[in-house]
Structure formats: structure tokens, C-alpha cells
Coordinates of C-alpha atoms in Angstrom, one line a residue:
Chain A
X55 CA 0.0 0.1 0.1
X56 CA 2.9 2.3 1.0
X57 CA 4.6 1.7 -2.3
X58 CA 1.5 2.3 -4.2
X59 CA 0.9 5.6 -2.5
X60 CA 4.6 6.6 -3.2
X61 CA 4.4 5.8 -6.8
X62 CA 1.2 7.4 -7.4
X63 CA 2.4 10.6 -5.5
X64 CA 5.6 10.6 -7.8
X65 CA 3.8 10.3 -10.9
X66 CA 1.5 13.3 -9.7
X67 CA 4.6 15.5 -8.9
X68 CA 6.1 14.5 -12.1
X69 CA 3.2 15.6 -14.1
X70 CA 2.8 18.9 -12.1
X71 CA 6.4 19.7 -13.1
X72 CA 5.6 19.0 -16.5
X73 CA 2.8 21.2 -16.9
X74 CA 4.7 24.1 -15.4
X75 CA 7.4 23.5 -18.0
X76 CA 4.6 23.4 -20.5
X77 CA 2.7 26.2 -19.5
X78 CA 6.1 28.4 -19.5
X79 CA 6.9 27.0 -23.0
X80 CA 3.4 28.0 -24.2
X81 CA 3.8 31.5 -23.8
X82 CA 7.1 31.5 -25.8
X83 CA 5.4 29.7 -28.6
X84 CA 5.0 32.8 -30.9
X85 CA 8.5 33.8 -30.7
X86 CA 8.6 37.1 -29.1
X87 CA 6.2 37.9 -26.1
X88 CA 7.2 41.5 -26.0
X89 CA 6.0 42.0 -29.4
X90 CA 2.5 40.2 -28.4
X91 CA 2.1 42.4 -25.2
X92 CA 3.2 45.9 -26.7
X93 CA 0.6 45.3 -29.1
X94 CA 0.4 45.5 -33.1
X95 CA 0.8 49.4 -33.2
X96 CA 3.9 49.7 -31.0
X97 CA 7.5 51.2 -32.3
X98 CA 10.7 49.2 -31.6
X99 CA 11.2 51.7 -28.7
X100 CA 7.9 50.7 -27.1
X101 CA 9.0 47.0 -27.6
X102 CA 12.2 47.4 -26.1
X103 CA 10.6 49.2 -23.1
X104 CA 8.0 46.1 -22.5
X105 CA 10.7 43.8 -22.8
X106 CA 13.1 45.4 -20.2
X107 CA 9.9 46.0 -18.0
X108 CA 8.9 42.7 -18.0
X109 CA 12.3 40.9 -17.5
X110 CA 12.2 39.7 -21.0
X111 CA 15.4 40.5 -22.0
X112 CA 17.3 38.1 -19.7
X113 CA 18.2 34.7 -20.8
X114 CA 15.6 32.4 -21.3
X115 CA 16.7 29.8 -18.8
X116 CA 17.1 32.4 -16.2
X117 CA 13.4 33.4 -16.9
X118 CA 12.2 30.0 -17.0
X119 CA 13.8 29.1 -13.4
X120 CA 12.6 32.4 -12.0
X121 CA 9.2 31.8 -13.0
X122 CA 9.3 28.1 -11.6
X123 CA 10.8 29.3 -8.1
X124 CA 8.1 31.8 -7.8
X125 CA 5.2 29.4 -9.3
X126 CA 6.4 26.9 -6.5
X127 CA 5.3 29.1 -3.8
X128 CA 2.1 30.3 -5.3
X129 CA 3.6 33.6 -6.7
X130 CA 2.7 34.0 -10.2
X131 CA 3.5 37.9 -10.7
X132 CA 1.1 40.6 -11.4
X133 CA -1.5 40.4 -14.3
X134 CA -0.3 42.7 -17.0
X135 CA -4.1 43.9 -17.6
X136 CA -5.6 43.9 -14.2
X137 CA -2.9 45.8 -12.2
X138 CA -3.5 42.8 -9.3
X139 CA -1.4 39.9 -8.3
X140 CA -2.6 36.9 -10.1
X141 CA -2.9 34.7 -7.2
X142 CA -5.5 37.1 -5.5
X143 CA -7.2 37.5 -9.1
X144 CA -7.6 33.8 -9.3
X145 CA -8.5 33.0 -5.8
X146 CA -11.4 35.6 -6.3
X147 CA -12.9 33.7 -9.0
X148 CA -12.4 30.1 -8.0
X149 CA -15.5 29.7 -5.8
X150 CA -17.6 30.7 -9.0
X151 CA -16.0 28.0 -11.1
X152 CA -16.0 25.6 -8.3
X153 CA -19.7 26.1 -7.6
X154 CA -20.5 25.8 -11.3
X155 CA -18.2 22.5 -11.5
X156 CA -19.8 21.0 -8.4
X157 CA -23.7 22.0 -9.7
X158 CA -22.7 20.5 -12.9
X159 CA -21.3 17.0 -11.5
X160 CA -24.3 17.0 -9.3
X161 CA -26.9 17.5 -12.0
X162 CA -24.8 14.9 -14.2
X163 CA -24.9 12.2 -11.7
X164 CA -28.4 12.4 -10.5
X165 CA -29.4 12.0 -13.9
X166 CA -26.5 9.6 -15.2
X167 CA -26.7 7.3 -12.2
X168 CA -30.4 6.2 -12.6
X169 CA -30.6 5.9 -16.1
X170 CA -27.5 4.0 -16.3
X171 CA -29.0 1.6 -13.6
X172 CA -32.4 1.3 -15.4
X173 CA -30.4 0.9 -18.7
X174 CA -28.4 -2.2 -17.1
X175 CA -31.5 -4.0 -15.5
X176 CA -33.2 -3.7 -18.8
X177 CA -30.4 -4.7 -20.9
X178 CA -31.4 -4.9 -24.6
X179 CA -35.0 -3.9 -24.1
X180 CA -36.5 -1.1 -25.8
X181 CA -36.0 1.3 -22.5
X182 CA -32.2 0.6 -22.8
X183 CA -32.0 1.6 -26.4
X184 CA -33.9 4.8 -26.0
X185 CA -31.3 5.5 -23.2
X186 CA -28.6 5.2 -25.0
X187 CA -30.0 6.9 -28.1
X188 CA -30.4 9.7 -25.9
X189 CA -27.0 9.7 -24.3
X190 CA -25.8 9.6 -28.1
X191 CA -28.0 12.7 -29.0
X192 CA -26.8 14.6 -25.8
X193 CA -22.8 13.9 -26.7
X194 CA -23.6 15.6 -30.0
X195 CA -24.6 18.7 -28.5
X196 CA -22.2 21.5 -28.9
X197 CA -22.3 23.2 -25.2
X198 CA -22.1 26.8 -26.3
X199 CA -25.2 26.4 -28.6
X200 CA -27.2 24.5 -26.1
X201 CA -26.5 27.1 -23.7
X202 CA -27.7 29.8 -26.1
X203 CA -30.8 27.7 -26.9
X204 CA -31.7 27.5 -23.1
X205 CA -31.1 31.1 -22.8
X206 CA -33.8 31.9 -25.6
X207 CA -36.3 29.4 -24.0
X208 CA -35.9 29.6 -20.4
X209 CA -34.8 33.2 -19.9
X210 CA -36.2 35.0 -22.6
X211 CA -39.8 33.0 -23.7
X212 CA -40.6 31.5 -20.5
X213 CA -38.8 34.1 -18.2
X214 CA -38.0 31.2 -15.5
X215 CA -34.2 31.8 -15.0
X216 CA -31.8 34.8 -15.4
X217 CA -29.8 35.1 -18.8
X218 CA -26.7 35.9 -17.4
X219 CA -24.4 36.8 -14.4
X220 CA -23.9 35.5 -10.8
X221 CA -26.2 37.1 -8.3
X222 CA -28.5 34.0 -7.0
X223 CA -28.6 30.3 -7.2
X224 CA -30.8 30.6 -10.0
X225 CA -27.6 31.9 -12.3
X226 CA -26.3 28.6 -11.8
X227 CA -29.1 26.3 -13.1
X228 CA -28.7 27.0 -16.9
X229 CA -24.7 26.6 -16.9
X230 CA -24.9 23.8 -14.8
X231 CA -27.4 21.8 -16.8
X232 CA -25.1 22.5 -19.8
X233 CA -21.8 21.5 -18.1
X234 CA -23.7 18.5 -17.0
X235 CA -24.7 17.5 -20.6
X236 CA -21.0 16.8 -21.5
X237 CA -20.5 14.6 -18.8
X238 CA -23.9 12.5 -18.5
X239 CA -23.0 10.2 -21.6
X240 CA -19.8 8.7 -20.2
X241 CA -20.9 8.4 -16.7
X242 CA -24.1 6.7 -17.9
X243 CA -22.3 4.2 -19.8
X244 CA -19.8 3.5 -17.3
X245 CA -22.6 3.1 -15.0
X246 CA -24.5 0.7 -17.2
X247 CA -21.7 -1.8 -18.1
X248 CA -20.6 -1.6 -14.3
X249 CA -24.3 -2.7 -13.4
X250 CA -24.2 -5.2 -15.9
X251 CA -21.1 -7.1 -15.0
X252 CA -21.8 -6.8 -11.1
X253 CA -25.4 -8.1 -11.9
X254 CA -23.7 -11.2 -13.3
X255 CA -21.2 -11.8 -10.6
X256 CA -21.3 -14.9 -8.3
X257 CA -22.2 -12.8 -5.1
X258 CA -25.4 -11.6 -6.9
X259 CA -26.2 -15.4 -7.4
X260 CA -25.5 -15.8 -3.8
X261 CA -27.4 -13.1 -2.9
X262 CA -30.5 -14.2 -5.0
X263 CA -30.4 -17.7 -3.5
X264 CA -30.6 -16.3 -0.1
X265 CA -33.7 -15.0 -1.0
X266 CA -32.9 -11.2 -0.6
X267 CA -35.3 -8.7 -2.0
X268 CA -34.3 -7.5 -5.4
X269 CA -34.2 -3.9 -4.3
X270 CA -31.5 -5.0 -1.7
X271 CA -29.6 -6.9 -4.3
X272 CA -29.6 -4.1 -7.1
X273 CA -28.8 -1.3 -4.2
X274 CA -26.6 -3.1 -1.7
X275 CA -24.9 -5.5 -3.6
X276 CA -24.5 -4.7 -7.3
X277 CA -24.4 -0.8 -6.9
X278 CA -21.7 -0.7 -4.4
X279 CA -19.4 -2.7 -6.8
X280 CA -20.5 -0.8 -9.9
X281 CA -20.0 2.3 -8.1
X282 CA -15.8 2.4 -8.2
X283 CA -15.2 2.9 -11.7
X284 CA -18.1 5.7 -11.6
X285 CA -16.1 7.3 -8.7
X286 CA -12.8 7.6 -10.8
X287 CA -14.7 8.9 -14.0
X288 CA -16.4 11.3 -12.0
X289 CA -13.4 12.7 -10.7
X290 CA -11.9 12.9 -14.2
X291 CA -15.4 14.5 -15.7
X292 CA -15.2 17.0 -12.9
X293 CA -11.7 18.0 -13.8
X294 CA -12.7 18.2 -17.6
X295 CA -16.1 20.3 -16.6
X296 CA -13.6 22.7 -14.7
X297 CA -11.4 23.1 -18.1
X298 CA -14.5 23.1 -20.1
X299 CA -16.2 25.9 -17.9
X300 CA -14.3 28.5 -20.0
X301 CA -16.7 28.1 -22.9
X302 CA -20.0 27.8 -20.5
X303 CA -18.7 30.9 -18.3
X304 CA -18.0 32.9 -21.3
X305 CA -21.6 32.2 -22.8
X306 CA -23.4 33.0 -19.5
X307 CA -20.8 35.8 -18.2
X308 CA -20.3 34.0 -15.1
X309 CA -17.2 35.7 -13.9
X310 CA -15.2 32.7 -12.8
X311 CA -11.8 31.4 -13.3
X312 CA -12.6 30.3 -17.0
X313 CA -14.0 33.7 -18.0
X314 CA -10.9 35.2 -16.6
X315 CA -8.9 32.9 -18.6
X316 CA -10.6 33.8 -21.8
X317 CA -10.4 37.6 -20.7
X318 CA -6.6 37.2 -20.4
X319 CA -6.1 35.4 -23.4
X320 CA -7.8 38.1 -25.4
X321 CA -6.0 40.5 -23.5
X322 CA -2.4 39.1 -24.1
X323 CA -2.1 38.7 -20.3
X324 CA 0.0 35.8 -20.0
X325 CA 0.9 35.6 -16.3
X326 CA -2.6 34.9 -15.7
X327 CA -3.1 32.7 -18.7
X328 CA 0.0 30.5 -17.5
X329 CA -1.5 30.6 -13.9
X330 CA -4.8 29.1 -14.9
X331 CA -3.4 26.5 -17.2
X332 CA -1.4 25.4 -14.1
X333 CA -4.3 25.5 -11.7
X334 CA -6.6 23.4 -13.9
X335 CA -3.9 20.8 -14.3
X336 CA -2.8 20.6 -11.0
X337 CA -6.7 20.3 -9.8
X338 CA -7.1 17.5 -12.6
X339 CA -4.2 15.6 -11.2
X340 CA -5.3 16.0 -7.6
X341 CA -8.6 14.8 -8.4
X342 CA -7.4 11.8 -10.3
X343 CA -5.0 10.9 -7.6
X344 CA -7.8 11.1 -4.9
X345 CA -9.8 8.8 -7.0
X346 CA -7.4 6.3 -7.5
X347 CA -6.6 6.4 -3.5
X348 CA -10.4 6.1 -2.9
X349 CA -10.5 3.1 -5.4
X350 CA -7.4 1.8 -3.8
X351 CA -9.0 2.0 -0.2
X352 CA -12.2 0.4 -1.5
X353 CA -10.5 -2.4 -3.5
X354 CA -7.6 -4.1 -2.0
X355 CA -6.8 -5.8 -5.2
X356 CA -5.8 -2.7 -6.8
X357 CA -3.1 -2.0 -4.6
X358 CA -1.0 -4.6 -5.9
X359 CA -1.0 -3.3 -9.5
Chain B
X556 CA -31.1 -5.5 -31.4
X557 CA -29.2 -6.2 -34.6
X558 CA -31.7 -4.3 -37.0
X559 CA -31.6 -1.6 -35.0
X560 CA -28.0 -1.1 -34.5
X561 CA -27.5 -1.6 -38.3
X562 CA -29.8 1.1 -38.6
X563 CA -28.0 3.3 -36.5
X564 CA -24.9 2.3 -38.6
X565 CA -26.6 3.3 -42.1
X566 CA -28.1 6.4 -40.7
X567 CA -24.7 7.4 -39.4
X568 CA -23.0 6.7 -42.8
X569 CA -25.6 8.7 -44.7
X570 CA -25.3 11.8 -42.5
X571 CA -21.3 11.7 -42.7
X572 CA -21.6 10.9 -46.3
X573 CA -24.0 13.5 -47.4
X574 CA -22.1 16.2 -45.4
X575 CA -18.9 15.1 -47.3
X576 CA -21.0 15.3 -50.5
X577 CA -22.0 18.9 -49.8
X578 CA -18.6 19.8 -48.7
X579 CA -16.9 18.6 -51.7
X580 CA -19.5 19.8 -54.2
X581 CA -20.2 23.2 -52.1
X582 CA -20.1 25.3 -55.2
X583 CA -22.1 23.3 -57.0
X584 CA -25.0 22.7 -54.2
X585 CA -24.8 26.7 -53.4
X586 CA -25.0 28.9 -56.2
X587 CA -24.7 32.1 -54.4
X588 CA -21.7 33.8 -53.1
X589 CA -21.1 32.9 -49.2
X590 CA -18.9 36.3 -48.9
X591 CA -21.1 38.7 -50.7
X592 CA -22.9 41.1 -48.5
X593 CA -26.1 42.9 -49.3
X594 CA -26.7 45.3 -46.4
X595 CA -30.3 45.9 -47.8
X596 CA -31.3 42.7 -47.3
X597 CA -29.9 41.9 -43.9
X598 CA -31.6 39.2 -41.6
X599 CA -34.0 37.7 -44.0
X600 CA -35.7 34.8 -42.4
X601 CA -35.7 31.2 -44.1
X602 CA -38.0 31.3 -47.3
X603 CA -40.9 29.1 -45.6
X604 CA -41.2 31.9 -42.7
X605 CA -43.2 35.2 -42.9
X606 CA -41.2 37.7 -44.7
X607 CA -38.9 34.9 -46.3
X608 CA -37.6 35.2 -49.9
X609 CA -37.5 32.5 -52.6
X610 CA -33.9 33.5 -53.7
X611 CA -32.8 33.1 -50.1
X612 CA -33.8 29.5 -48.7
X613 CA -32.3 29.9 -45.3
X614 CA -32.4 33.5 -44.9
X615 CA -29.5 35.8 -44.6
X616 CA -27.3 36.8 -41.8
X617 CA -26.5 40.1 -40.1
X618 CA -24.5 41.5 -42.9
X619 CA -27.2 40.1 -45.8
X620 CA -24.9 37.1 -46.9
X621 CA -26.8 34.0 -48.2
X622 CA -27.1 31.8 -45.0
X623 CA -27.8 28.4 -47.1
X624 CA -24.4 29.2 -49.0
X625 CA -22.5 29.9 -46.0
X626 CA -24.0 26.9 -44.2
X627 CA -23.0 24.7 -47.1
X628 CA -19.3 26.0 -47.4
X629 CA -19.2 25.9 -43.5
X630 CA -19.4 22.0 -44.3
X631 CA -16.3 22.1 -46.0
X632 CA -14.6 23.7 -42.8
X633 CA -15.9 21.3 -40.3
X634 CA -15.0 18.2 -42.7
X635 CA -11.6 19.5 -43.5
X636 CA -11.0 20.1 -39.6
X637 CA -12.3 16.7 -38.5
X638 CA -10.6 14.8 -41.1
X639 CA -7.3 16.7 -41.1
X640 CA -7.1 16.6 -37.2
X641 CA -7.9 12.9 -37.0
X642 CA -4.9 12.2 -39.4
X643 CA -2.4 14.1 -37.3
X644 CA -3.6 13.2 -34.0
X645 CA -4.0 9.7 -35.4
X646 CA -0.4 9.4 -36.6
X647 CA 0.9 10.9 -33.4
X648 CA -0.9 9.0 -31.1
X649 CA -0.9 5.4 -32.8
X650 CA 3.1 6.0 -33.1
X651 CA 3.4 6.8 -29.3
X652 CA 0.9 3.7 -28.4
X653 CA 2.3 1.2 -30.4
X654 CA 6.0 2.0 -29.3
X655 CA 4.9 1.8 -25.9
X656 CA 3.1 -1.3 -26.1
X657 CA 5.5 -3.2 -28.3
X658 CA 8.6 -2.3 -26.3
X659 CA 7.3 -2.3 -23.0
X660 CA 9.3 -1.7 -19.7
X661 CA 10.7 1.7 -19.3
X662 CA 9.6 3.1 -22.8
X663 CA 6.1 2.1 -21.9
X664 CA 6.5 3.8 -18.6
X665 CA 7.4 6.9 -20.6
X666 CA 4.4 6.8 -23.1
X667 CA 1.9 6.2 -20.1
X668 CA 3.4 9.3 -18.3
X669 CA 3.1 11.4 -21.4
X670 CA -0.3 10.4 -22.0
X671 CA -1.2 11.2 -18.2
X672 CA 0.7 14.6 -18.8
X673 CA -1.3 15.3 -21.6
X674 CA -4.7 14.5 -19.9
X675 CA -4.1 17.1 -17.2
X676 CA -3.6 19.8 -19.6
X677 CA -7.0 21.7 -20.0
X678 CA -7.9 21.2 -23.8
X679 CA -10.0 24.5 -24.4
X680 CA -8.1 26.6 -22.5
X681 CA -4.6 25.6 -24.2
X682 CA -5.9 25.4 -27.6
X683 CA -7.2 29.1 -27.3
X684 CA -4.0 30.5 -26.2
X685 CA -2.1 28.7 -28.9
X686 CA -4.3 30.1 -31.5
X687 CA -4.3 33.4 -29.7
X688 CA -0.6 33.7 -29.8
X689 CA 0.3 32.2 -33.2
X690 CA -2.6 33.8 -34.7
X691 CA -5.8 32.2 -35.9
X692 CA -6.1 30.3 -39.3
X693 CA -7.5 27.1 -40.5
X694 CA -3.9 25.6 -40.4
X695 CA -3.3 26.5 -36.8
X696 CA -6.4 25.4 -35.6
X697 CA -5.9 21.7 -37.1
X698 CA -2.2 21.8 -35.9
X699 CA -3.3 22.8 -32.5
X700 CA -6.1 20.0 -32.2
X701 CA -3.9 17.6 -33.8
X702 CA -1.2 18.0 -31.3
X703 CA -3.8 17.9 -28.4
X704 CA -6.1 15.1 -29.3
X705 CA -4.0 12.3 -29.5
X706 CA -4.4 10.8 -26.3
X707 CA -7.3 8.3 -27.3
X708 CA -5.4 6.9 -30.2
X709 CA -2.5 6.3 -28.0
X710 CA -4.0 4.8 -25.2
X711 CA -6.1 2.2 -27.5
X712 CA -3.4 1.6 -29.8
X713 CA -1.1 0.8 -27.0
X714 CA -3.5 -1.8 -25.2
X715 CA -4.2 -3.2 -28.7
X716 CA -0.5 -3.6 -29.2
X717 CA 0.0 -5.4 -26.2
X718 CA -2.7 -7.9 -27.1
X719 CA -1.6 -8.4 -30.5
X720 CA 2.2 -8.8 -29.5
X721 CA 1.6 -12.1 -27.6
X722 CA -0.2 -13.9 -30.5
X723 CA 1.3 -16.7 -32.6
X724 CA 1.6 -15.1 -36.0
X725 CA 3.9 -12.4 -34.3
X726 CA 6.1 -15.1 -32.5
X727 CA 6.1 -16.9 -35.9
X728 CA 7.6 -13.7 -37.8
X729 CA 10.2 -13.3 -34.7
X730 CA 11.3 -16.8 -35.4
X731 CA 11.3 -16.3 -39.0
X732 CA 14.1 -13.7 -38.4
X733 CA 11.9 -10.6 -39.5
X734 CA 13.1 -7.1 -38.2
X735 CA 11.4 -4.9 -35.6
X736 CA 10.0 -2.6 -38.0
X737 CA 8.5 -5.2 -40.5
X738 CA 6.8 -6.8 -37.3
X739 CA 5.5 -3.4 -36.2
X740 CA 4.2 -2.3 -39.6
X741 CA 3.2 -5.5 -41.0
X742 CA 2.1 -7.9 -38.5
X743 CA 0.9 -5.5 -35.5
X744 CA -0.4 -2.1 -37.4
X745 CA -2.8 -3.9 -39.6
X746 CA -4.3 -5.8 -36.9
X747 CA -4.9 -3.3 -34.5
X748 CA -6.6 -1.1 -37.3
X749 CA -10.4 -1.8 -36.4
X750 CA -10.2 -0.4 -32.8
X751 CA -8.4 2.5 -34.1
X752 CA -11.4 3.3 -36.5
X753 CA -13.6 3.7 -33.6
X754 CA -11.5 6.0 -32.0
X755 CA -11.1 8.0 -35.4
X756 CA -14.8 8.4 -35.4
X757 CA -14.9 9.9 -31.6
X758 CA -11.9 12.1 -32.4
X759 CA -13.5 13.5 -35.5
X760 CA -16.9 14.3 -33.7
X761 CA -14.7 15.7 -30.7
X762 CA -12.5 18.0 -33.2
X763 CA -15.4 19.3 -35.1
X764 CA -17.1 20.4 -31.8
X765 CA -13.7 21.9 -30.6
X766 CA -13.3 24.0 -33.7
X767 CA -16.7 25.0 -33.4
X768 CA -16.2 26.1 -29.8
X769 CA -13.1 27.9 -30.6
X770 CA -14.5 30.0 -33.4
X771 CA -17.4 30.9 -31.3
X772 CA -15.2 32.0 -28.6
X773 CA -13.5 34.3 -31.6
X774 CA -10.2 32.2 -31.7
X775 CA -10.8 29.7 -34.2
X776 CA -11.3 29.8 -38.0
X777 CA -11.2 33.7 -38.5
X778 CA -14.0 35.6 -40.2
X779 CA -15.2 36.0 -42.9
X780 CA -14.9 32.2 -43.3
X781 CA -18.2 30.6 -42.8
X782 CA -17.3 28.3 -39.8
X783 CA -20.6 26.9 -38.4
X784 CA -19.1 28.0 -35.0
X785 CA -18.3 31.4 -35.9
X786 CA -21.8 31.9 -37.8
X787 CA -23.2 31.2 -34.3
X788 CA -20.8 33.8 -32.5
X789 CA -22.0 36.4 -35.3
X790 CA -25.6 35.4 -34.9
X791 CA -25.6 35.7 -31.1
X792 CA -26.3 39.4 -31.1
X793 CA -29.5 39.1 -33.3
X794 CA -30.7 35.5 -31.3
X795 CA -33.5 36.9 -29.1
X796 CA -35.5 38.4 -32.1
X797 CA -34.6 35.8 -34.9
X798 CA -33.9 32.5 -33.1
X799 CA -33.5 30.7 -36.5
X800 CA -29.9 32.4 -36.9
X801 CA -28.4 30.2 -34.4
X802 CA -30.8 27.3 -34.9
X803 CA -29.6 26.9 -38.5
X804 CA -25.8 26.2 -38.1
X805 CA -26.2 24.9 -34.5
X806 CA -28.5 22.0 -35.7
X807 CA -25.9 21.2 -38.6
X808 CA -23.4 21.1 -36.3
X809 CA -25.7 18.8 -33.9
X810 CA -26.9 16.6 -36.7
X811 CA -23.4 15.9 -38.1
X812 CA -21.7 15.2 -35.2
X813 CA -24.5 12.7 -34.0
X814 CA -24.1 11.1 -37.4
X815 CA -20.6 10.7 -36.6
X816 CA -20.9 9.2 -33.3
X817 CA -23.7 6.9 -34.6
X818 CA -21.7 5.8 -37.3
X819 CA -18.6 5.0 -34.5
X820 CA -21.1 3.3 -32.1
X821 CA -22.3 1.2 -35.6
X822 CA -18.6 0.4 -36.3
X823 CA -17.8 -0.7 -32.7
X824 CA -20.8 -3.3 -32.8
X825 CA -19.8 -4.6 -35.6
X826 CA -16.3 -5.3 -35.0
X827 CA -17.6 -6.7 -31.6
X828 CA -19.6 -9.3 -33.3
X829 CA -17.4 -9.7 -36.2
X830 CA -14.4 -11.7 -36.4
X831 CA -12.3 -9.2 -34.6
X832 CA -12.5 -9.5 -30.6

């Protein structure tokens, strides 16, 4: 168990370091960063001033180690655009994105789990086919377009929900639903296949032979075992959702980290872009690490692997 | 069960084939110029709606450009992005996966780590940043998506290679004295193609959706090109009074991606029941 733990932690740490390098390299991709910051109408003298001011005239290696050593302690410098520390900026926006992600995951699970279980129990029957067709339809829905359609329908015509902004809990309903849509098919398919496997296992036959009720068999025996892969995929999906929130937050004008990322990309505010890339990658890595550890605790067989 | 699945496969193949046909023969399908503006005829509704005109079947956009022509030429962009991205990411991913699965050991550890690291990188955010830095064009979008979307190819190719590697015909090739490159190219690759075909459909659907999202956010295909995502972005300002302006490109995107997914699902079932396990 300890060895397993150590190895997983090491991999997670290495991934974070790789992303750190990647986030730095990303902004140097276009060649001269100073030109991008100074803007298209700047003179050579302007660019030189920018280069000096942001320390871009130093050797690349020096810039890299400077950035990494600061990033390690959570110092991402000041935003070029917002005139604020990047870390402050991000932490003030993070609650909105996390709320959105959790609302999305909550909606996704409360739709995907029951549908997946029903599908598995009625494998091959019409209801199973209809559910998988619906999943396929959901998968094909462009999220930003779904957002706009919901805005027209529920915001404008029915007037049930606010169209954009963050004032109340109602503001999170539509973005949450849109975000959930992208995660539902994967969660549902995994629940279905997990339940089908679990229902054909020996312990289910034993439980049937003992004369347990169907509800007890499905909920207590099968669902528990089918839940494990679902937990890992739910963690992965939450990571994807936080990454995908950039589109949804822009559509619904929710001023979270995703919106911040979009703003800073369009304003050439690279310290913020780097920090958000890194933050989302770290959150994703921690989520998958957490899911792996949880699975190892629940299922001793995995620890040996 | 079987009949229903086959029906899905055919419907998917029809949707994809139809879109491909339209994309290839765009100048013949749409007789009007998708770039020609006519500010005296802005936001004309589709011909079957009130106020519609017969010469603009799907109406016109906010700049008076023919919506049908833009939609048809937009199919070109979606199909081009989808296919080009799948080819690029397919080559990268399959190369990674096969190398890892074939050699195993340390090399495989490195491959697995690269896949893990790639998965942790937020896709849309990085794609947006790259396009914004390098400048938006079709080529940049394809290159960016191609360099980012190889992970599933690598995962599937790796596992499939591991399975095939241990089979008798590979052992036979070894003992016949075949070289490593020969075994990889002639014995392994042809036998892992079918699971990769399913991945290709999934990735194509994803690439098309991502391009639309990038273009929608203004950092994908540059205007005035008629990308469906860009059409939705341009129509956003008028959507509350003319909902059809976002319905037309949105539905097209939805139907195309649905068709590709149906095709992929059908292929998967066909391969599962066929001779390939």
C-alpha cells in the first residue's frame, strides 16, 4: 500500500512539473512575447521598453527558473491587464467556477446514475435502447449552442431563469445543466456496464439464493461494486468540466476562472493564462490521484497493481 | 437488437456521407457567394417563414450574406478540420501507443506518463491560448487540435498492441527472423486498425465540436470564413429576436456530430460481433 501510494504521488508530482514547463513554453511559442504584449501598433522603442519592464531581455533559462521558483510558492507575478496579483485574481474567481463544477457534477450524477442502472437492469430492451440513443444525442450537442438555446427558451420566452450573471443560485441552473450534459453520456455508459458486470457476478447469485429482495440486491450488492469505476470517472469528468467551464462561463457571463482565462487570453495577459493552465492541471491531477487512492482503499486488489 | 444497430450505422454513414458530398461539391450545391454582403437584405428569415424570400432558402445573416451558401461552405470547414485533425492526431497517437505497447518496460512507462501529462492539460484553454498567440487560421487550428487530441489514439493503440504482440503469428514472424520495423508495420499495425477506426470517429466528432467552440469564442477559424461555430457567434447578437439564426448552424453541427457518433457506435458493434474481438 505504501509503495503504491509513493508511486502515485511521484507520478502526480512529475505531471505537475511537466505542466509547469509546458505552461512556460506555451507563452514563448509565438516567438517574441514582448511584441505580443506591446500590441500591433507599437514602435521598436515601445517593444524594447516592454522587454525591459517585464524582464524578457534576460536569458530564457534564467526566466524559466525564476518563473518556476516563484510559481512553486504560489507567486505568479502581477497580471499585465488587471494590475493585481495573479494569485489574488484567481482565488477571487475560483469559488464561482468550483460552484459551477459541483452543480454540474451533481446534476450529471443525478441523471446518469439512475438512467445507467435502469439501462443495465433492462439490458437490450426498448428502454435501454432509448436511453443509449438519448446519451448519443446528448454527446452531439455543442455546449455553447445548447447554452444559447436554453437562454432563449427559459430566459427569454418562459422567463424562468436569469440569462447571465452570478447574483443568485438561479444563475447557476442553466450553466450547470449545460456543463452536466457533456459528462452525462460517459457517466451513464460506465454505470450501465458496471451494473451489467456486477449483476452477473457470483455474489449476486448467492444473494438471490439467500432470497434477498431485488431492491436490496440491486442497491446494496450490485450498485456498490459498480460504483467504483464511476467514482474515478466522476473525478475525471469534474476535471474536464472545470476545464470546459471556459466556454460556459463566457456564454453565461459568469465571472469565474474560465471567464478570467478567456479575458486574459484576449488581452494578452500571459501571467494569468499560465497560472490558470497550471491551476486547472493541478486540480485535475489531484482529482485523479484522489480517485485512485479512494479506489485503492475500497478495493484491496488494486493496491498490488 | 441487431437490426436497430445496423439502422444506426446506416443513418450515421448517410449523414456523414451526405455532409462530405455537400462539402466537396459546395460550389454546385450553393449557387450564391457565401461572402457577398448585401446590407439592404439583412436578416431575411428562411423562405418558409413570414417575410422570407425564395432566393434565400435559409435567409441571410446580419450582413446580408446568403445563409444557405454559408452553411454549405461551412460544411467544408467542419469536414476539413475533422479529417485533418484525425489524421494528424492519429499518426502521433498511434506512433506513441504502438511504441509503448510493443517495447514495454521503461519506454512504456514514458509513453504512459506522456499520456497522463497530456490528459491533465486543459484542452480548450490551451488551444485558445495557442491560437491567440500564433494567430488564427485553419492550419493553426488543425495543428493545435492535432497536437492535443492524440491521447485516446495512444491509449487504444497501446493496449491493442500489447494484446497482438503475444499472438502466435507475431511469434512466428520473430522466429522467421523478421526485423522489428517489419513486425510493427506488417504484423501489428494492420491488426489493430479496427479499434482505431472507432477512436477515429470519436476524435473527429470531438475535433469538429472543439473547432466550433474555438471559433465561437473568436479564436478559431478567422472571419469571414463561414465556420458553423463562427456563424453562431456572429448570430448571437440577433438571436433573441431571430432565433433561427442560431438554430440553422447549431442544428447542422448537432446532426453532423450525431451522425459521426452513430457511425462510430455502429462500427464498434460490428467489430465486436465480427471476427475481430
